[in-house]
Tab-separated table of N, CA and C in Angstrom:
chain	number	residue	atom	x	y	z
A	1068	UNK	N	20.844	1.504	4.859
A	1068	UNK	CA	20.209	2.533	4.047
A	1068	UNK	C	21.244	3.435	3.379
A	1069	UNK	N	22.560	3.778	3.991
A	1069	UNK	CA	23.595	4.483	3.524
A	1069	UNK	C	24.013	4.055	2.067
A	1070	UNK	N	23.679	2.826	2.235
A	1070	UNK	CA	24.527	1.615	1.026
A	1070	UNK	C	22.928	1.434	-0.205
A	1071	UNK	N	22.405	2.412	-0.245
A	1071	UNK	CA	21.449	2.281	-1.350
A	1071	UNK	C	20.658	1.082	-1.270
A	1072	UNK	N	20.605	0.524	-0.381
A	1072	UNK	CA	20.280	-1.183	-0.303
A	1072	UNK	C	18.424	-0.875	-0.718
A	1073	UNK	N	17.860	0.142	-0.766
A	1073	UNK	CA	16.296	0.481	-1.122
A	1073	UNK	C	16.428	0.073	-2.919
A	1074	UNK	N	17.680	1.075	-3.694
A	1074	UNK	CA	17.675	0.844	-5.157
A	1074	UNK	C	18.431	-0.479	-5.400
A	1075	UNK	N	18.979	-1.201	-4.793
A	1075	UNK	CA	19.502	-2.223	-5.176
A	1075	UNK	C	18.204	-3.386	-4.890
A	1076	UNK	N	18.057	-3.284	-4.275
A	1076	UNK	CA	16.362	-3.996	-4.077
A	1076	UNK	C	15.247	-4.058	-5.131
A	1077	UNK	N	15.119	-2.666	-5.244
A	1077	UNK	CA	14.304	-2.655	-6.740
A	1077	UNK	C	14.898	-3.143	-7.890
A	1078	UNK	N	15.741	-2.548	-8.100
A	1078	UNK	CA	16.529	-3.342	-9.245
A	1078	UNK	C	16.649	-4.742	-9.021
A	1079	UNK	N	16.461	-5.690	-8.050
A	1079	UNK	CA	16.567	-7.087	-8.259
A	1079	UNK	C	15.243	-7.437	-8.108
A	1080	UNK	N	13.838	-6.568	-7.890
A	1080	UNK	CA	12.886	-7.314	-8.474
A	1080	UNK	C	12.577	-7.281	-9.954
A	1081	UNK	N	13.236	-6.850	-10.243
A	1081	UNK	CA	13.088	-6.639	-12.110
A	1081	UNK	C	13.283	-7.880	-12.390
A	1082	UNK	N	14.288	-8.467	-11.841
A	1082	UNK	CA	14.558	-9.833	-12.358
A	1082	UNK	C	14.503	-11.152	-11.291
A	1083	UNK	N	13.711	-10.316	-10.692
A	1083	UNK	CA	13.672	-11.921	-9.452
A	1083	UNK	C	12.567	-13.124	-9.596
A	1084	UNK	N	12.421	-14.446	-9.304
A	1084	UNK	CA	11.417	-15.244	-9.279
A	1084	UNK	C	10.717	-14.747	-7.942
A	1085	UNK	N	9.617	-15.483	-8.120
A	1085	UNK	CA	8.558	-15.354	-7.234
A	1085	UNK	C	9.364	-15.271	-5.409
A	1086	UNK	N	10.609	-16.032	-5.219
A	1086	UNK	CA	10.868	-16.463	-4.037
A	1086	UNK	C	11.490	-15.125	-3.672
A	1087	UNK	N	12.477	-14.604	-4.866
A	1087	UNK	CA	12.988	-13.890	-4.173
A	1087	UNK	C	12.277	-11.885	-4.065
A	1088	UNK	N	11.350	-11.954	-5.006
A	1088	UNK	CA	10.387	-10.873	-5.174
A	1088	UNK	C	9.838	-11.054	-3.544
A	1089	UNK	N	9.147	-11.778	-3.025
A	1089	UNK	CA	8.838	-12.242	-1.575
A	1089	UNK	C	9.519	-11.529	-0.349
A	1090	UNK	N	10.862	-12.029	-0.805
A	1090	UNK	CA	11.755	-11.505	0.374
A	1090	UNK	C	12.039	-9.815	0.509
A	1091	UNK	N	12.234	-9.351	-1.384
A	1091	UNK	CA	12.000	-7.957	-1.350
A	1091	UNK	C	11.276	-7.551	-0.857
A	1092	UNK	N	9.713	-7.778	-0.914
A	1092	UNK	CA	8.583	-7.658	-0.585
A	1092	UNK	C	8.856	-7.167	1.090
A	1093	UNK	N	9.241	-8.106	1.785
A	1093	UNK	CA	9.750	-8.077	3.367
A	1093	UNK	C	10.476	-7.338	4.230
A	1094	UNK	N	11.627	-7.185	2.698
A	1094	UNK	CA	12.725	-6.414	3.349
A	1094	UNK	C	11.816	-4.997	3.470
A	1095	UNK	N	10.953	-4.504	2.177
A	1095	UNK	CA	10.765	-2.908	1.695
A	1095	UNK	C	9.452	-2.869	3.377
A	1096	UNK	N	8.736	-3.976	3.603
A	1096	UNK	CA	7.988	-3.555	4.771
A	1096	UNK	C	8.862	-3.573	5.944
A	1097	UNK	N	9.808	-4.080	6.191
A	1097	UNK	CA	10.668	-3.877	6.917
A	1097	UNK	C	11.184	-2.542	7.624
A	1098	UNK	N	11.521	-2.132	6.162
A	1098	UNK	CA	11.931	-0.649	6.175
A	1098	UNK	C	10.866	0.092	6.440
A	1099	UNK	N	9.740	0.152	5.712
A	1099	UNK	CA	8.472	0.857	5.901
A	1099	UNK	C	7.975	1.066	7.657
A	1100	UNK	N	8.897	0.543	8.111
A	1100	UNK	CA	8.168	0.540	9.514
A	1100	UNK	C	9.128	1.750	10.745
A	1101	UNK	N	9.907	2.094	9.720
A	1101	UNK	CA	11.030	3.292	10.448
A	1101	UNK	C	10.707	4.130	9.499
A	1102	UNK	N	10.905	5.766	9.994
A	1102	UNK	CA	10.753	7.026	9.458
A	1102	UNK	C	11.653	6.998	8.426
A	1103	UNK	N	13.284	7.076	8.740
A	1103	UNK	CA	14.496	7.101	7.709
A	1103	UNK	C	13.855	6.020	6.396
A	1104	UNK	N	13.303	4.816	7.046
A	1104	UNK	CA	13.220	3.823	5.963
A	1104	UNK	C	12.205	4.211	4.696
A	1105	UNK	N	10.829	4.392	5.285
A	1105	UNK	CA	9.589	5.279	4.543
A	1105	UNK	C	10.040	6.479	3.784
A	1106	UNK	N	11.269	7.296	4.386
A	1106	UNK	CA	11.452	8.612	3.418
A	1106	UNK	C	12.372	8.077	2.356
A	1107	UNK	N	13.069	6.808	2.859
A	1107	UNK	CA	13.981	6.711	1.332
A	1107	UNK	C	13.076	5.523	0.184
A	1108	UNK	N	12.329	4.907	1.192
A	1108	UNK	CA	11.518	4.299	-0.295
A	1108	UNK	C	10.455	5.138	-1.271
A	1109	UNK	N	10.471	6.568	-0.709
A	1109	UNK	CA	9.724	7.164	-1.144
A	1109	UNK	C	10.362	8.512	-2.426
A	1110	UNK	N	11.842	8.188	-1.845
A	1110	UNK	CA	12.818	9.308	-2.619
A	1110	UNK	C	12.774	9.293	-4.441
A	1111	UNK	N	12.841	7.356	-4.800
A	1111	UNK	CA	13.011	7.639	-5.831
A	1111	UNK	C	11.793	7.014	-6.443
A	1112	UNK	N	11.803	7.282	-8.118
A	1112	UNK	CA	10.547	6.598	-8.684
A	1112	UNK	C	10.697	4.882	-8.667
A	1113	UNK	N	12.175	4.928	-8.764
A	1113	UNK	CA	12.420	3.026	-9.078
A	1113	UNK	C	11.941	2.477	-7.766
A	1114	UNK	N	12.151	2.782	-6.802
A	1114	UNK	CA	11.626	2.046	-5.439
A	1114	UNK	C	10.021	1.762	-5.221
A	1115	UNK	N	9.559	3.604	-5.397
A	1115	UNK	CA	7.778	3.045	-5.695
A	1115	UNK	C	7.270	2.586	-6.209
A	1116	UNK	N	8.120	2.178	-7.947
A	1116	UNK	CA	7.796	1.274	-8.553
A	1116	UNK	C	7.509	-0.200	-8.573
A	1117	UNK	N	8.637	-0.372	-7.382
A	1117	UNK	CA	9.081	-1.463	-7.292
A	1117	UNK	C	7.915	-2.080	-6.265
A	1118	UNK	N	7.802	-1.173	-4.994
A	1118	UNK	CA	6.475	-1.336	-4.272
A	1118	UNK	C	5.449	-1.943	-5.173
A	1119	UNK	N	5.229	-0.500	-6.263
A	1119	UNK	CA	3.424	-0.975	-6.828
A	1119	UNK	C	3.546	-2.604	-7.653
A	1120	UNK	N	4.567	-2.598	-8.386
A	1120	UNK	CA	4.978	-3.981	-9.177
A	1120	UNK	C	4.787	-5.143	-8.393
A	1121	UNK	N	4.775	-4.815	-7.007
A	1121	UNK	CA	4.642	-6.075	-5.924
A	1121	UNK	C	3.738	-6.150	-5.579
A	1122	UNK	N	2.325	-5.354	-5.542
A	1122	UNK	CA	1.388	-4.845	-5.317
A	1122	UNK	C	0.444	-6.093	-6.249
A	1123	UNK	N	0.993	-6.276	-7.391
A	1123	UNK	CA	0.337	-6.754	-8.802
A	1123	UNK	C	0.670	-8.330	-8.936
A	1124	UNK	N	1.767	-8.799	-7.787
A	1124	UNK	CA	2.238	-10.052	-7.834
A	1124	UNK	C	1.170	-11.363	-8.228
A	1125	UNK	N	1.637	-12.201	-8.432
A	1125	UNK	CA	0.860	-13.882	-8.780
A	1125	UNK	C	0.822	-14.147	-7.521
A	1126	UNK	N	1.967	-13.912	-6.526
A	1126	UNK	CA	2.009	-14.671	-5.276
A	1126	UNK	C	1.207	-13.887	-4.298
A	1127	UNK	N	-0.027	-14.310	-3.513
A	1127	UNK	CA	-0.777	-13.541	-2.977
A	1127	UNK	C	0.126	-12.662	-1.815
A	1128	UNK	N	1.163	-13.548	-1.041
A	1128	UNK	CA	1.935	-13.320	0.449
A	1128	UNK	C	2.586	-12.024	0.252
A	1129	UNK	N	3.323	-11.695	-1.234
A	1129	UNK	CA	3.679	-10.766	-1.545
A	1129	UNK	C	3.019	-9.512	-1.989
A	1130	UNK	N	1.852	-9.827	-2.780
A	1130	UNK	CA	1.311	-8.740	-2.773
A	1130	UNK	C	0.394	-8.173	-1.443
A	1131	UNK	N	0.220	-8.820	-0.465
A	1131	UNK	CA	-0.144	-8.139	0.682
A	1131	UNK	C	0.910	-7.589	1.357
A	1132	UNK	N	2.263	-8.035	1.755
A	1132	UNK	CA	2.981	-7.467	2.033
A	1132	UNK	C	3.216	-6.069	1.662
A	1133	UNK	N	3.450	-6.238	0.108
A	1133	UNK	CA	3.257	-4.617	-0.581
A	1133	UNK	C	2.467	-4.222	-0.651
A	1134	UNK	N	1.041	-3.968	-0.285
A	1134	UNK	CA	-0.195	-3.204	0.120
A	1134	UNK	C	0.295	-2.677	1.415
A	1135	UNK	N	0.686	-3.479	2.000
A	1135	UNK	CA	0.582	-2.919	3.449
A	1135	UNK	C	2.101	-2.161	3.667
A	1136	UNK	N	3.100	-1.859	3.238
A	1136	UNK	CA	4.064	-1.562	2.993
A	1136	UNK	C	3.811	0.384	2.580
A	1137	UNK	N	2.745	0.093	1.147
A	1137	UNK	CA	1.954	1.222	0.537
A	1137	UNK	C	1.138	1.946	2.181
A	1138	UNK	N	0.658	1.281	2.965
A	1138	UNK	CA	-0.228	1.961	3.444
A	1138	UNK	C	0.551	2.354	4.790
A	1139	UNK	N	1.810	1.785	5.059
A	1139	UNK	CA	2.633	2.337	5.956
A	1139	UNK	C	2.963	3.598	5.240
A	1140	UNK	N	3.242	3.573	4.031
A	1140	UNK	CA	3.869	5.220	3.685
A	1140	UNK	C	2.894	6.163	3.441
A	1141	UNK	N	1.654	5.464	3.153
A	1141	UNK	CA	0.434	6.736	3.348
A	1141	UNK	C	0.025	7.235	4.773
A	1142	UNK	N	0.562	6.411	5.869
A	1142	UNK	CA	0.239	7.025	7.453
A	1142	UNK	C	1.144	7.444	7.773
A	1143	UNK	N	2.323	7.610	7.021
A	1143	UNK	CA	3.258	8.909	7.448
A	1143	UNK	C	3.259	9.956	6.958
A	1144	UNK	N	2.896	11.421	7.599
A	1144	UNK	CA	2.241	12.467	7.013
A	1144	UNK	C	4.009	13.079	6.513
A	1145	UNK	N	5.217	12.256	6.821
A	1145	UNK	CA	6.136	13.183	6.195
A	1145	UNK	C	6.098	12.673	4.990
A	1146	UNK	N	6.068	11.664	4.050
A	1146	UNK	CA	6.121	11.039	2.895
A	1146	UNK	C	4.528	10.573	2.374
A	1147	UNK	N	3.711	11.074	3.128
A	1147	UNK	CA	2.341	11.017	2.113
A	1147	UNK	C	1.528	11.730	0.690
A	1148	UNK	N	2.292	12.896	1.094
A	1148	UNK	CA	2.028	13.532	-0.102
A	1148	UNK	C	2.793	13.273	-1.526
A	1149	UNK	N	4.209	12.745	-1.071
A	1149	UNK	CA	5.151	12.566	-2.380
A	1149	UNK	C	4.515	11.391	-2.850
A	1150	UNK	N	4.051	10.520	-1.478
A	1150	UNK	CA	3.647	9.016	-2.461
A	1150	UNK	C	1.984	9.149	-3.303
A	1151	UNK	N	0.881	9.826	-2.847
A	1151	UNK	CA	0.394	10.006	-3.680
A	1151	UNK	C	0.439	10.681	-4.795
A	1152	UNK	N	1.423	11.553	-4.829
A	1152	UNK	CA	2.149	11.846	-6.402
A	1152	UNK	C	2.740	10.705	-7.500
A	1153	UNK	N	3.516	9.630	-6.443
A	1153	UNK	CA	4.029	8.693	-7.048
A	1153	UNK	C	2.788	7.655	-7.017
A	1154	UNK	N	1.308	7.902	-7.790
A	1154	UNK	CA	-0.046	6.760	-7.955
A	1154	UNK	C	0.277	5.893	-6.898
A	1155	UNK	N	0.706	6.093	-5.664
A	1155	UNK	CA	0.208	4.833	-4.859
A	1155	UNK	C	-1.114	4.467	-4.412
A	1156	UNK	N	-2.277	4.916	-4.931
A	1156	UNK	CA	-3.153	4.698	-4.928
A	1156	UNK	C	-3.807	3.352	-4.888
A	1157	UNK	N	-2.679	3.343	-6.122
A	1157	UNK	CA	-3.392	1.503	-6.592
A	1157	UNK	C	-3.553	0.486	-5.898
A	1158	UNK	N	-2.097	0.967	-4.970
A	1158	UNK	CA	-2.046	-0.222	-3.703
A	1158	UNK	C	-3.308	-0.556	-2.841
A	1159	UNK	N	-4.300	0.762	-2.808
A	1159	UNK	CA	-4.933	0.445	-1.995
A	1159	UNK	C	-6.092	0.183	-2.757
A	1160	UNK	N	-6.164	0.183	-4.028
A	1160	UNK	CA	-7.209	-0.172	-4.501
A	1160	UNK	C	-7.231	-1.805	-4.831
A	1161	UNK	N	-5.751	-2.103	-4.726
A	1161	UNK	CA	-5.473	-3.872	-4.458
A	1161	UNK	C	-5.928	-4.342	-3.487
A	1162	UNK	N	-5.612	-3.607	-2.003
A	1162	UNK	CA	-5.604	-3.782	-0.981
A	1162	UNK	C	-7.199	-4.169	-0.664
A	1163	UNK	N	-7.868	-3.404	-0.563
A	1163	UNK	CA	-9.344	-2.827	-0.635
A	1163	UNK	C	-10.374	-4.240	-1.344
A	1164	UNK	N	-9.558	-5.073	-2.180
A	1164	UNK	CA	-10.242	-6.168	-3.473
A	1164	UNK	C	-9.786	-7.355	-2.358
A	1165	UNK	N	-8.874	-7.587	-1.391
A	1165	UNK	CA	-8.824	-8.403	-0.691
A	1165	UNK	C	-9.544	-8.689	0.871
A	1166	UNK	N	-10.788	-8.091	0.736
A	1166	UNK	CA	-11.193	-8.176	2.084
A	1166	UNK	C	-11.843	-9.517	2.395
A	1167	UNK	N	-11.632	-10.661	2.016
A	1167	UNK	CA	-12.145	-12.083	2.022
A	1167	UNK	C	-10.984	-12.660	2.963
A	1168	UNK	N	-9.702	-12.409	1.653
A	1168	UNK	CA	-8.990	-13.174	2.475
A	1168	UNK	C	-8.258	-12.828	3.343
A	1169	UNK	N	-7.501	-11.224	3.201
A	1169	UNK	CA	-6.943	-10.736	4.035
A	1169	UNK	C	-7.511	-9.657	5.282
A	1170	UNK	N	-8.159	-10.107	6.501
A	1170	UNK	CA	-8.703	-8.971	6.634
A	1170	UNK	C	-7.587	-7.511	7.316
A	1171	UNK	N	-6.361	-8.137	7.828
A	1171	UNK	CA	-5.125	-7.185	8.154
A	1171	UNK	C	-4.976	-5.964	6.906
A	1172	UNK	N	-5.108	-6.787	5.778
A	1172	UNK	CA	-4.360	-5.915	4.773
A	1172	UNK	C	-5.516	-4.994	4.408
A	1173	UNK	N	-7.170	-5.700	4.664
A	1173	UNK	CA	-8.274	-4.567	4.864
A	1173	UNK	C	-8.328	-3.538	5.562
A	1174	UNK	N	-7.616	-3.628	6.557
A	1174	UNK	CA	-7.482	-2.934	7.824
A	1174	UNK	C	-6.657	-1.547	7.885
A	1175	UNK	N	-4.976	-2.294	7.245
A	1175	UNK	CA	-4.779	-1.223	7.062
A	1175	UNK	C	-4.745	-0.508	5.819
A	1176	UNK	N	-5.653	-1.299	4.657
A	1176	UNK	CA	-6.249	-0.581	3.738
A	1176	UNK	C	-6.868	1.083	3.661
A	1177	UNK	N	-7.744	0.494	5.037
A	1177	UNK	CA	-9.243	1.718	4.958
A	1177	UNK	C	-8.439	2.523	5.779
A	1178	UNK	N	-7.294	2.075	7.070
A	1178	UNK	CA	-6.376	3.170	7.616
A	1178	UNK	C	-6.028	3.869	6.962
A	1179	UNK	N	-5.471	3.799	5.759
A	1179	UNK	CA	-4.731	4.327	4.733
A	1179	UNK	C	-5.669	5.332	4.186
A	1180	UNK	N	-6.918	4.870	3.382
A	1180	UNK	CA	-7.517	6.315	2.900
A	1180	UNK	C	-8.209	7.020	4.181
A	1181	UNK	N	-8.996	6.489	5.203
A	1181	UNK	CA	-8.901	7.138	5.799
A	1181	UNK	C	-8.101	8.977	6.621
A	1182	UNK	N	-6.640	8.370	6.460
A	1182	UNK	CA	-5.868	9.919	7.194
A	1182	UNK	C	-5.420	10.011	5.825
A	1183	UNK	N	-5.845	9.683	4.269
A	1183	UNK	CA	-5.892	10.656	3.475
A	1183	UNK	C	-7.037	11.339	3.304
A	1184	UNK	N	-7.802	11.320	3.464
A	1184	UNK	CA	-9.585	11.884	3.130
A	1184	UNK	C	-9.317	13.446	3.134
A	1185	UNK	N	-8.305	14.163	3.468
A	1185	UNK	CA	-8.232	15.729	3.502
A	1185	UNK	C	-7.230	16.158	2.319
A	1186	UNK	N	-6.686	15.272	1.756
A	1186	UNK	CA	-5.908	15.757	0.709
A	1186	UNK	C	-6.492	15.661	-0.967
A	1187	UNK	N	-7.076	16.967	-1.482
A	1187	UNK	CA	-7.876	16.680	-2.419
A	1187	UNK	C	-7.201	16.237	-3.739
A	1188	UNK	N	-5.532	16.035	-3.570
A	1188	UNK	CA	-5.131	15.325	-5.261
A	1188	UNK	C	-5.687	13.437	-4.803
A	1189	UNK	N	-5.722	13.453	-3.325
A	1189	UNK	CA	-5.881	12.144	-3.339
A	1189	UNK	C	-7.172	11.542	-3.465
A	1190	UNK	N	-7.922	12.385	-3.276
A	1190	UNK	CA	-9.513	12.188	-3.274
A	1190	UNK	C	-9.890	12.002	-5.243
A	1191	UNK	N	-9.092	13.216	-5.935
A	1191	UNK	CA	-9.478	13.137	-7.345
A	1191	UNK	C	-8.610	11.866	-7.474
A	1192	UNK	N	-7.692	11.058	-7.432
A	1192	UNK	CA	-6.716	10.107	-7.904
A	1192	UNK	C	-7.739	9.377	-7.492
A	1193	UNK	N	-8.204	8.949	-5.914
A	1193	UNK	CA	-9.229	7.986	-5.756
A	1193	UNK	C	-10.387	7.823	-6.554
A	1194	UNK	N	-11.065	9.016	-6.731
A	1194	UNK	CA	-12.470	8.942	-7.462
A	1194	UNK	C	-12.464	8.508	-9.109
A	1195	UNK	N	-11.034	7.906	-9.770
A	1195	UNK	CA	-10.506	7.672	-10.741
A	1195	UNK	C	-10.348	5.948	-10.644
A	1196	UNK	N	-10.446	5.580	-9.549
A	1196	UNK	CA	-10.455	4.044	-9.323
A	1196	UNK	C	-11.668	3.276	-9.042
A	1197	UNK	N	-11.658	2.073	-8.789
A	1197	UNK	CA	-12.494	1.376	-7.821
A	1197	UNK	C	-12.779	1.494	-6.793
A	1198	UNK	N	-12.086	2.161	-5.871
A	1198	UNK	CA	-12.139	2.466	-4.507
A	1198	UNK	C	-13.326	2.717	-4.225
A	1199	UNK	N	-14.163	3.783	-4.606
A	1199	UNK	CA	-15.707	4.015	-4.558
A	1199	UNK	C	-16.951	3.123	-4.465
A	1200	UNK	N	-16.294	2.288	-5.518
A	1200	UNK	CA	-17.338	1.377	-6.086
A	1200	UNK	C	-16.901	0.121	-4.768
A	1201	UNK	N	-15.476	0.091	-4.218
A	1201	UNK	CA	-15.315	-1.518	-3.414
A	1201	UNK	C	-15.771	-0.585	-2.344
A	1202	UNK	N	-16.203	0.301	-1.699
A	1202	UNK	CA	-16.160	1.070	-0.154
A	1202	UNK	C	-17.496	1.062	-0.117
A	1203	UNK	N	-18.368	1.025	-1.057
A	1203	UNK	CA	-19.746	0.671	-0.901
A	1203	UNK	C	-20.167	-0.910	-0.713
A	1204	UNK	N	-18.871	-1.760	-1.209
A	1204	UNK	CA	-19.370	-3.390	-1.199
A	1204	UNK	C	-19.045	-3.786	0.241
A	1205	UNK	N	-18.194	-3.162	0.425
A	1205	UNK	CA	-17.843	-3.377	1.895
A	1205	UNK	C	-18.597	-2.840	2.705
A	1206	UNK	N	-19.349	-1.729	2.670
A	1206	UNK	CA	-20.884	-1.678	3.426
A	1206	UNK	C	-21.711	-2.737	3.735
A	1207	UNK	N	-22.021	-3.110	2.432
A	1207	UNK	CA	-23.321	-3.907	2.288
A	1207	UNK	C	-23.123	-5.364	2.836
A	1208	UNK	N	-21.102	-5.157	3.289
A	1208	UNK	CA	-20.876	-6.613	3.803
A	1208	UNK	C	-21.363	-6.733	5.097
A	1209	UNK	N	-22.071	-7.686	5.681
A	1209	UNK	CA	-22.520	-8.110	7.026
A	1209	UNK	C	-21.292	-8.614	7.583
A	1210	UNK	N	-20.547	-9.044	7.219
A	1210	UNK	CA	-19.208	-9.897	7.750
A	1210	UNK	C	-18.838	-8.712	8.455
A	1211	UNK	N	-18.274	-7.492	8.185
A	1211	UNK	CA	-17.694	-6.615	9.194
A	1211	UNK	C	-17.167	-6.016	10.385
A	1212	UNK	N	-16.419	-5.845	10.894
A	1212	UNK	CA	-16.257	-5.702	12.122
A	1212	UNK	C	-16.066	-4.424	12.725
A	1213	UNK	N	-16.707	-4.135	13.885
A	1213	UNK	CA	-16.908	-2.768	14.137
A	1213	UNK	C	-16.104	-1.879	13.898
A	1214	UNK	N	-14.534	-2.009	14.021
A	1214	UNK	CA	-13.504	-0.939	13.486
A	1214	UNK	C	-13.398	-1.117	12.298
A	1215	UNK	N	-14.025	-2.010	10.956
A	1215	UNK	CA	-14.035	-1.661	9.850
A	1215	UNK	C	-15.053	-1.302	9.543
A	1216	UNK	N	-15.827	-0.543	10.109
A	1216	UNK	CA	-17.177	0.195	10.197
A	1216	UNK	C	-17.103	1.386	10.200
A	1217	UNK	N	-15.922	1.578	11.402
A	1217	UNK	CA	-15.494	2.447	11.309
A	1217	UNK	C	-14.628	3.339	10.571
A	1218	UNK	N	-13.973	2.618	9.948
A	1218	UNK	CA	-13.255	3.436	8.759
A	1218	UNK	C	-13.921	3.754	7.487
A	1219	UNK	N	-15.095	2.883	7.165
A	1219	UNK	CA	-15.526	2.825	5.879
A	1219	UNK	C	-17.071	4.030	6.227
């Protein structure tokens, strides 16, 4: 982390193929899973960028990775507020569109807005998406499972 290895990362998904966007993808949840790691992917705009850009991938493996990456930095209350400044929203409104196939990345989808529900820039950023409209489809889903019952 000393060695910038967060901006050198982003900067090589600008130009990476699918294989190696993947591995970024891995490394940034990687990091996402330590405090130091979450506050520096959250420091600059090129890194969250780089998150949401992965978010949007062709390759499904990757864009769940980066959903769930997004929703590690929304359950850390030290870097939650900067990242919903930085629209990470979207992630979870990606996240949220995959409850068929992924149900992990559902999971910690609804975790995610969930321990935001008290922060009202995130509630207006949400009520600006789909989120509304997929949190009601996921009601009406019978498939469900009791702790995603519980979140929704």
């Amino acid at each position: 982390l000393k060695q910038e290895i967060v901006g050198s990362v982003a900067s090589l998904i600008r130009s990476a193929d699918s294989k190696i966007e993947n591995v970024c993808a891995q490394l940034y949840n990687q990091l996402s899973r330590f405090s130091v790691g979450r506050s520096k992917l959250c420091e600059r705009n090129s890194s969250v960028q780089a998150i949401l850009t992965m978010t949007k991938s062709d390759n499904e493996d990757t864009k769940m990775i980066a959903v769930r990456t997004c929703c590690n930095l929304f359950l850390d209350p030290g870097v939650r507020k900067s990242f919903i400044k930085w629209n990470g929203i979207l992630a979870i409104e990606n996240g949220l569109g995959k409850r068929q196939k992924d149900k992990e990345t559902l999971n910690s989808s609804l975790k995610a807005l969930y321990v935001c529900c008290d922060d009202n820039d995130f509630l207006l950023r949400c009520s600006q998406t789909s989120i509304p409209r997929q949190l009601f489809k996921i009601l009406i889903d019978t498939s469900l499972s009791e702790l995603e019952y519980l979140f929704v």
